[in-house]
CSV table of C-alpha atoms in Angstrom, one decimal:
chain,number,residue,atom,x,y,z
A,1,UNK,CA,210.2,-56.9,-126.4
A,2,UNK,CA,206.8,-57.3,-127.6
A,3,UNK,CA,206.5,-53.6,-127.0
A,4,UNK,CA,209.2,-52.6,-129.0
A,5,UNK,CA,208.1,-55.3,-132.1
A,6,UNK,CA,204.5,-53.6,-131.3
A,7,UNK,CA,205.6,-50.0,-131.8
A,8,UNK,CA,208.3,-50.9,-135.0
A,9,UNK,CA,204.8,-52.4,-136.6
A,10,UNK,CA,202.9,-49.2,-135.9
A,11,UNK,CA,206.1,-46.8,-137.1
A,12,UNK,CA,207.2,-48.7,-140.3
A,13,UNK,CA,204.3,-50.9,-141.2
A,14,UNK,CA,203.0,-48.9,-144.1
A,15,UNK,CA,206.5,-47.8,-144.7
A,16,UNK,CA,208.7,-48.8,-147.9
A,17,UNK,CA,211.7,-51.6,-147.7
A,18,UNK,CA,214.1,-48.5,-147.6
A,19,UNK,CA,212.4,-47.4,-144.4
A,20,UNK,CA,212.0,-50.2,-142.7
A,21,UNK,CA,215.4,-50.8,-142.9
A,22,UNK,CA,216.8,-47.8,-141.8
A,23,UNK,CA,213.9,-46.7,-139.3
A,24,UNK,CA,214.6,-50.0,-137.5
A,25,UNK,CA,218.2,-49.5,-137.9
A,26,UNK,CA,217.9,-46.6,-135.8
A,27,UNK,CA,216.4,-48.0,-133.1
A,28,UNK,CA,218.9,-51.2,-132.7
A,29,UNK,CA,221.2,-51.3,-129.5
A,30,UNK,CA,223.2,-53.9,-130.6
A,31,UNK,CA,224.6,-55.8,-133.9
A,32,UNK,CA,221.9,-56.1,-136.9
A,33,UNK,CA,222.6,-59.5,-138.6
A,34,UNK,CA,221.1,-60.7,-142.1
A,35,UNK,CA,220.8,-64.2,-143.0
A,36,UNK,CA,220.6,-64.8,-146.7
A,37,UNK,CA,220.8,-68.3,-148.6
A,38,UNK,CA,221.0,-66.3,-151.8
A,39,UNK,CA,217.4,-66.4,-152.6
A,40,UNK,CA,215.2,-64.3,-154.8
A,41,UNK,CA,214.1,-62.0,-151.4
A,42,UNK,CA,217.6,-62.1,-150.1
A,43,UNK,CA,219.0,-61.0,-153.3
A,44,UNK,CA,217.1,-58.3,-153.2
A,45,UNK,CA,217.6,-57.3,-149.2
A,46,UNK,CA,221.2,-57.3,-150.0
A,47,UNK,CA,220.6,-54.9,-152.6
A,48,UNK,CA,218.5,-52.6,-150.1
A,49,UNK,CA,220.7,-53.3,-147.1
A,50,UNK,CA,223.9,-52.2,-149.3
A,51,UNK,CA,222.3,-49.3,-150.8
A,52,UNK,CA,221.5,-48.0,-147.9
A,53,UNK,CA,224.7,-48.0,-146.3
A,54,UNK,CA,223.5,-49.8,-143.1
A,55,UNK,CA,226.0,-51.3,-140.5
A,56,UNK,CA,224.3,-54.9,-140.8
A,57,UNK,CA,226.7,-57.8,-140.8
A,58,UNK,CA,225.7,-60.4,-144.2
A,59,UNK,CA,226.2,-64.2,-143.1
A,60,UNK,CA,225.3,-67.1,-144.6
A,61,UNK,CA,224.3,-70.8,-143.3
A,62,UNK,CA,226.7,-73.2,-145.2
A,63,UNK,CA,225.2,-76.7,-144.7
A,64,UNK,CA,227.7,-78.6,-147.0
A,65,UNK,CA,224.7,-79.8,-148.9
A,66,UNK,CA,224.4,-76.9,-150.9
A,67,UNK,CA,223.9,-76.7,-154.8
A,68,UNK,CA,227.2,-75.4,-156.9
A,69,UNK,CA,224.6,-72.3,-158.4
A,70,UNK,CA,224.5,-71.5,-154.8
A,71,UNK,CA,227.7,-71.3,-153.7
A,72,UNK,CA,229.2,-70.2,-157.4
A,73,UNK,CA,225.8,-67.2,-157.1
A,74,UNK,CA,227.7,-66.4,-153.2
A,75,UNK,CA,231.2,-65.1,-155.1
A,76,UNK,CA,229.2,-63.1,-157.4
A,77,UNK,CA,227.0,-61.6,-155.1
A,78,UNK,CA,230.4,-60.7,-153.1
A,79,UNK,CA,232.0,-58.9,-156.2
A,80,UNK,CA,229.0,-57.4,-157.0
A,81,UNK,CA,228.2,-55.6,-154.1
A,82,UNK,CA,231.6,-55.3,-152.7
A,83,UNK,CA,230.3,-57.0,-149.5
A,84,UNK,CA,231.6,-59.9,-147.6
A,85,UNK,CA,229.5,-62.5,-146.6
A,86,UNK,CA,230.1,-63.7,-143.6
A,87,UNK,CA,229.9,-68.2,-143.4
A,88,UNK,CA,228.6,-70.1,-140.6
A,89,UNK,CA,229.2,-73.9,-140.8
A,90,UNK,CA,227.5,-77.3,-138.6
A,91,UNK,CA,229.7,-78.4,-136.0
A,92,UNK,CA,232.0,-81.8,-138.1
A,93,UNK,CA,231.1,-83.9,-134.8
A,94,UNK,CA,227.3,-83.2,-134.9
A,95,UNK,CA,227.0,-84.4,-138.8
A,96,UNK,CA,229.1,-87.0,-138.2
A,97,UNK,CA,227.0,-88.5,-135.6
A,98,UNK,CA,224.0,-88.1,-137.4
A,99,UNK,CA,225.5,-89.6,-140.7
A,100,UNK,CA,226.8,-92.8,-138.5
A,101,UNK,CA,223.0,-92.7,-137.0
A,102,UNK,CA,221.1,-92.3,-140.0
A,103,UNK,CA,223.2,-92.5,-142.9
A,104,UNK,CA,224.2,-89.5,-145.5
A,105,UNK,CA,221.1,-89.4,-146.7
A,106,UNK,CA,218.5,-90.5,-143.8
A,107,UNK,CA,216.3,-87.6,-143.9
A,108,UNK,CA,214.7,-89.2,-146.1
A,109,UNK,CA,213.7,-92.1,-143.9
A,110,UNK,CA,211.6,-89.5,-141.7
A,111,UNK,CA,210.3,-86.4,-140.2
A,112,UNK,CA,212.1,-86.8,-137.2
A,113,UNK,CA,215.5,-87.5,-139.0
A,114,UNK,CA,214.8,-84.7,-141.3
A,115,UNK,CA,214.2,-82.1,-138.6
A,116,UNK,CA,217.6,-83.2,-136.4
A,117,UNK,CA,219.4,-82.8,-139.6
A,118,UNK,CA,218.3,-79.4,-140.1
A,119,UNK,CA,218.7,-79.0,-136.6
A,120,UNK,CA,222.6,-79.7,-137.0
A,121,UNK,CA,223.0,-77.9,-140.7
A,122,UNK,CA,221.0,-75.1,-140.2
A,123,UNK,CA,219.7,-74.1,-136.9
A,124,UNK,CA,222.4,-74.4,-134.4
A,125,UNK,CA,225.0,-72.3,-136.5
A,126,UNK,CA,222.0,-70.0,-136.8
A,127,UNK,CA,222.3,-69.8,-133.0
A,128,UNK,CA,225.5,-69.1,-133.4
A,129,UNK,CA,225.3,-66.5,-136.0
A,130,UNK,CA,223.0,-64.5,-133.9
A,131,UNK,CA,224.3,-64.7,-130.9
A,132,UNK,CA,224.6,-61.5,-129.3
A,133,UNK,CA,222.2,-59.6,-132.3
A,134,UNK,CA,219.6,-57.1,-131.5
A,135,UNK,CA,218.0,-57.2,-134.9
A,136,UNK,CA,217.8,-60.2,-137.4
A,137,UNK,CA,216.6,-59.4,-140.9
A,138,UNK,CA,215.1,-62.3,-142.9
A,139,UNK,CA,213.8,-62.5,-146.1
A,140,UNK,CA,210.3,-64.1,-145.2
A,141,UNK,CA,207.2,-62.9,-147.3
A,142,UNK,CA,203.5,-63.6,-146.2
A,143,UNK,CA,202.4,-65.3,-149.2
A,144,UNK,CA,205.6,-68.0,-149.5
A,145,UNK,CA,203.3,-70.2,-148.1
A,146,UNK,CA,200.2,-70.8,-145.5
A,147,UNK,CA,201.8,-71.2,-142.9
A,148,UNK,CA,203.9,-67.8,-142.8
A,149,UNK,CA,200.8,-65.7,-144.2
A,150,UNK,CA,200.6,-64.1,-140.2
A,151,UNK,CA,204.6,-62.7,-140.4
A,152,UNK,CA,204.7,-59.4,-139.6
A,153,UNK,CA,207.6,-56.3,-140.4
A,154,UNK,CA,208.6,-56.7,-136.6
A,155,UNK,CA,208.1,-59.8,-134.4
A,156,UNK,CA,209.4,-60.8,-131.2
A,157,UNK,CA,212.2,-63.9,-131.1
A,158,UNK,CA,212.2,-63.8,-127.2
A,159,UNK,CA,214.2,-67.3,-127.4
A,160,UNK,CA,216.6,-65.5,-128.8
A,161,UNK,CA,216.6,-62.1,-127.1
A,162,UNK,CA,215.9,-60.0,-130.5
A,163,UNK,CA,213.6,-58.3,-133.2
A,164,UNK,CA,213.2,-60.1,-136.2
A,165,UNK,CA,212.4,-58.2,-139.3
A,166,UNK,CA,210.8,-58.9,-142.8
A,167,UNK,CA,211.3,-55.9,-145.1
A,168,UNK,CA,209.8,-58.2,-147.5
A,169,UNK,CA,206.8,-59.3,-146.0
A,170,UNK,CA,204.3,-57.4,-148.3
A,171,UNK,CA,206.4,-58.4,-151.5
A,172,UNK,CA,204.9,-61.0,-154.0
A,173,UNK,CA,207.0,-62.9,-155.7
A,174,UNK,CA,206.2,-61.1,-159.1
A,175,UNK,CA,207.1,-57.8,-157.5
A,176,UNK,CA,210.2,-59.2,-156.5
A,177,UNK,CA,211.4,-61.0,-159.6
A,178,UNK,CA,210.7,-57.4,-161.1
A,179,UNK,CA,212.6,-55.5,-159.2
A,180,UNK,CA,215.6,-57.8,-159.1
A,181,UNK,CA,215.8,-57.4,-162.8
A,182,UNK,CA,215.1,-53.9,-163.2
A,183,UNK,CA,218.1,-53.2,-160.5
A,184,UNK,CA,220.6,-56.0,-161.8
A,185,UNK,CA,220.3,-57.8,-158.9
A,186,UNK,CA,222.7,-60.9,-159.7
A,187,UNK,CA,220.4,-64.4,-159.4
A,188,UNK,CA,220.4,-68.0,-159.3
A,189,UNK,CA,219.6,-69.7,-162.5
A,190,UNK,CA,218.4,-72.5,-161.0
A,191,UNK,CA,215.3,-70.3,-160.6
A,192,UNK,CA,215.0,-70.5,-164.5
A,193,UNK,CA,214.6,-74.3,-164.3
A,194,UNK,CA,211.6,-74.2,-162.0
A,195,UNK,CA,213.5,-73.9,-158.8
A,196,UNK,CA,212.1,-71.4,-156.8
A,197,UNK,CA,212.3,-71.9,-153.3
A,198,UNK,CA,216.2,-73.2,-153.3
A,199,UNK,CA,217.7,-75.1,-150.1
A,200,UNK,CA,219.9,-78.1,-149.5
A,201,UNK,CA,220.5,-80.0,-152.7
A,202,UNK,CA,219.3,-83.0,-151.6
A,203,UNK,CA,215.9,-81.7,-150.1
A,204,UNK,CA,215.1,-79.5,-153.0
A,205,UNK,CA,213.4,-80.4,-156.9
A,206,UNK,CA,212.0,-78.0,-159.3
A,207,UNK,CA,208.1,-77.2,-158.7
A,208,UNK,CA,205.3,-78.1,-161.5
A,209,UNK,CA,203.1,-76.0,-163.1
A,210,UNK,CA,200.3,-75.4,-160.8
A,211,UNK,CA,202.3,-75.9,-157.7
A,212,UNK,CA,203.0,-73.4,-154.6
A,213,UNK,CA,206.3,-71.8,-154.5
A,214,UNK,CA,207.6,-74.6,-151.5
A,215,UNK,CA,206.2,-77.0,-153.3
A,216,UNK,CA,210.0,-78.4,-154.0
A,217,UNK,CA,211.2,-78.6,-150.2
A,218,UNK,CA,211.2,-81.4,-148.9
A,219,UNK,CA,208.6,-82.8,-151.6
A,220,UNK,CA,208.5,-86.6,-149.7
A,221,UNK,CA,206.3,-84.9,-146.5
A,222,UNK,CA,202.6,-84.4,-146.9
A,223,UNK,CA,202.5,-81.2,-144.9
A,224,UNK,CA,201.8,-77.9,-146.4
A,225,UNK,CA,203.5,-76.4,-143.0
A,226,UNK,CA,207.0,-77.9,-143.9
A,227,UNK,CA,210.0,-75.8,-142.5
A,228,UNK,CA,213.5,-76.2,-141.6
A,229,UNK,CA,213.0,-74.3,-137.9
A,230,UNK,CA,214.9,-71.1,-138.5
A,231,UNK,CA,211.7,-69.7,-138.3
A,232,UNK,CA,210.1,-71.6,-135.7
A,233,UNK,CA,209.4,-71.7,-132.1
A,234,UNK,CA,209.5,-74.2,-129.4
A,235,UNK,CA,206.0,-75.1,-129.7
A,236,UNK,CA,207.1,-75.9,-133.7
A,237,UNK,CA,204.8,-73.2,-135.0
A,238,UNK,CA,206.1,-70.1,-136.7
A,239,UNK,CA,207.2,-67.7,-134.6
A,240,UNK,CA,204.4,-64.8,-134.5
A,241,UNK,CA,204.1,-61.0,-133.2
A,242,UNK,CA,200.9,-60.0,-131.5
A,243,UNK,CA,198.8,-58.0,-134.0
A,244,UNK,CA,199.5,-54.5,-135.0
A,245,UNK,CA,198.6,-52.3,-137.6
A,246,UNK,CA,199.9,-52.9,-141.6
A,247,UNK,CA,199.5,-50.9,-144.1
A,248,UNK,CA,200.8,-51.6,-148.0
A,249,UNK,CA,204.2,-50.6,-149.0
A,250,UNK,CA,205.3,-48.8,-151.1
């Protein structure tokens, strides 16, 4: 599996979002699965991923803590495109234990609380979402934060038996706000207000001038590393392919 993440890297590096897409595509022997959460780069992916005609199923984690933009920016994005997007939900018995636990807001009260409610919201139906995927295109870009400035096009999920892809990887922000508009890409307008990396409601604010894009998640931990674990790996680090070759996009 590294292999295959090693050669994709050396193939479509340098490439453009268009062929990365379709030049992994090509090489997938089982289903391709995006997760979006309706963001900015997922926005945009949808666009790609629809333009293109690819056979890559769209689904969506639905934590049930989600802001109304979000869920009122899912409907559009359906009409829009023509697409269904595909839901995945946390199991009822897994929230309720943690909410008899911890309370319906006790991720608050800690790291460790905050990561086992992730854990039930967002990365077992992730699990479950993926199960049986070859591919899994994300919307990750290097320069979101410090800690994902190493993700590559292509990297290995061996956990998980699959390639995981970021088309976007190269993108900045800038580039991709630019695009989205020059397309018609429909967006949230929470990212108007200052929101501009948008998850739970709860675990979200607006960032200030000055501050990095993730600033707003989960602004109570003092840890410029803060994720949910979608995109981590047992040992709690992001999950990382072994160098290879990257050019710029175009």
């Amino acid at each position: 599996m590294e292999q295959r993440a090693l050669a994709l890297n050396e193939a479509f590096g340098a490439a453009d979002v268009v062929a990365r897409l379709t030049g992994a595509a090509a090489t997938a022997h089982g289903r391709l699965v995006f997760t979006t959460s309706f963001g900015l780069e997922d926005q945009v992916l949808t666009h790609f991923i629809i333009a293109a005609g690819l056979p890559v199923e769209i689904v969506t984690l639905d934590t049930d803590r989600l802001f109304p933009e979000v869920h009122a920016l899912w409907k559009e994005t359906e009409a829009h495109f023509g697409a269904r997007i595909l839901p995945f939900y946390p199991r009822h018995d897994a929230v309720e234990g943690f909410v008899s636990a911890h309370g319906l807001n006790g991720f608050y009260t800690s790291r460790e609380a905050r990561k086992a409610c992730c854990d039930i919201r967002k990365v077992e139906p992730l699990g479950r979402a993926l199960a049986g995927a070859d591919i899994w295109i994300t919307g990750l870009r290097a320069d979101q934060s410090a800690a994902r400035g190493g993700v590559r096009f292509a990297e290995a999920e061996a956990a998980r038996g699959l390639i995981k892809l970021s088309p976007l990887l190269d993108w900045s922000r800038d580039r991709t706000l630019a695009f989205a508009k020059a397309n018609g890409v429909p967006l949230n307008p929470l990212h108007e207000k200052g929101f501009v990396s948008i998850g739970c409601q709860p675990c979200t604010r607006a960032i200030r001038p000055g501050e990095h894009e993730r600033a707003g998640r989960w602004w109570w931990e003092d840890d410029a590393a803060k994720e949910c674990g979608l995109h981590v790996g047992p040992d709690g680090k992001l999950t990382r392919a072994k160098p290879a070759s990257l050019g710029a996009s175009a």
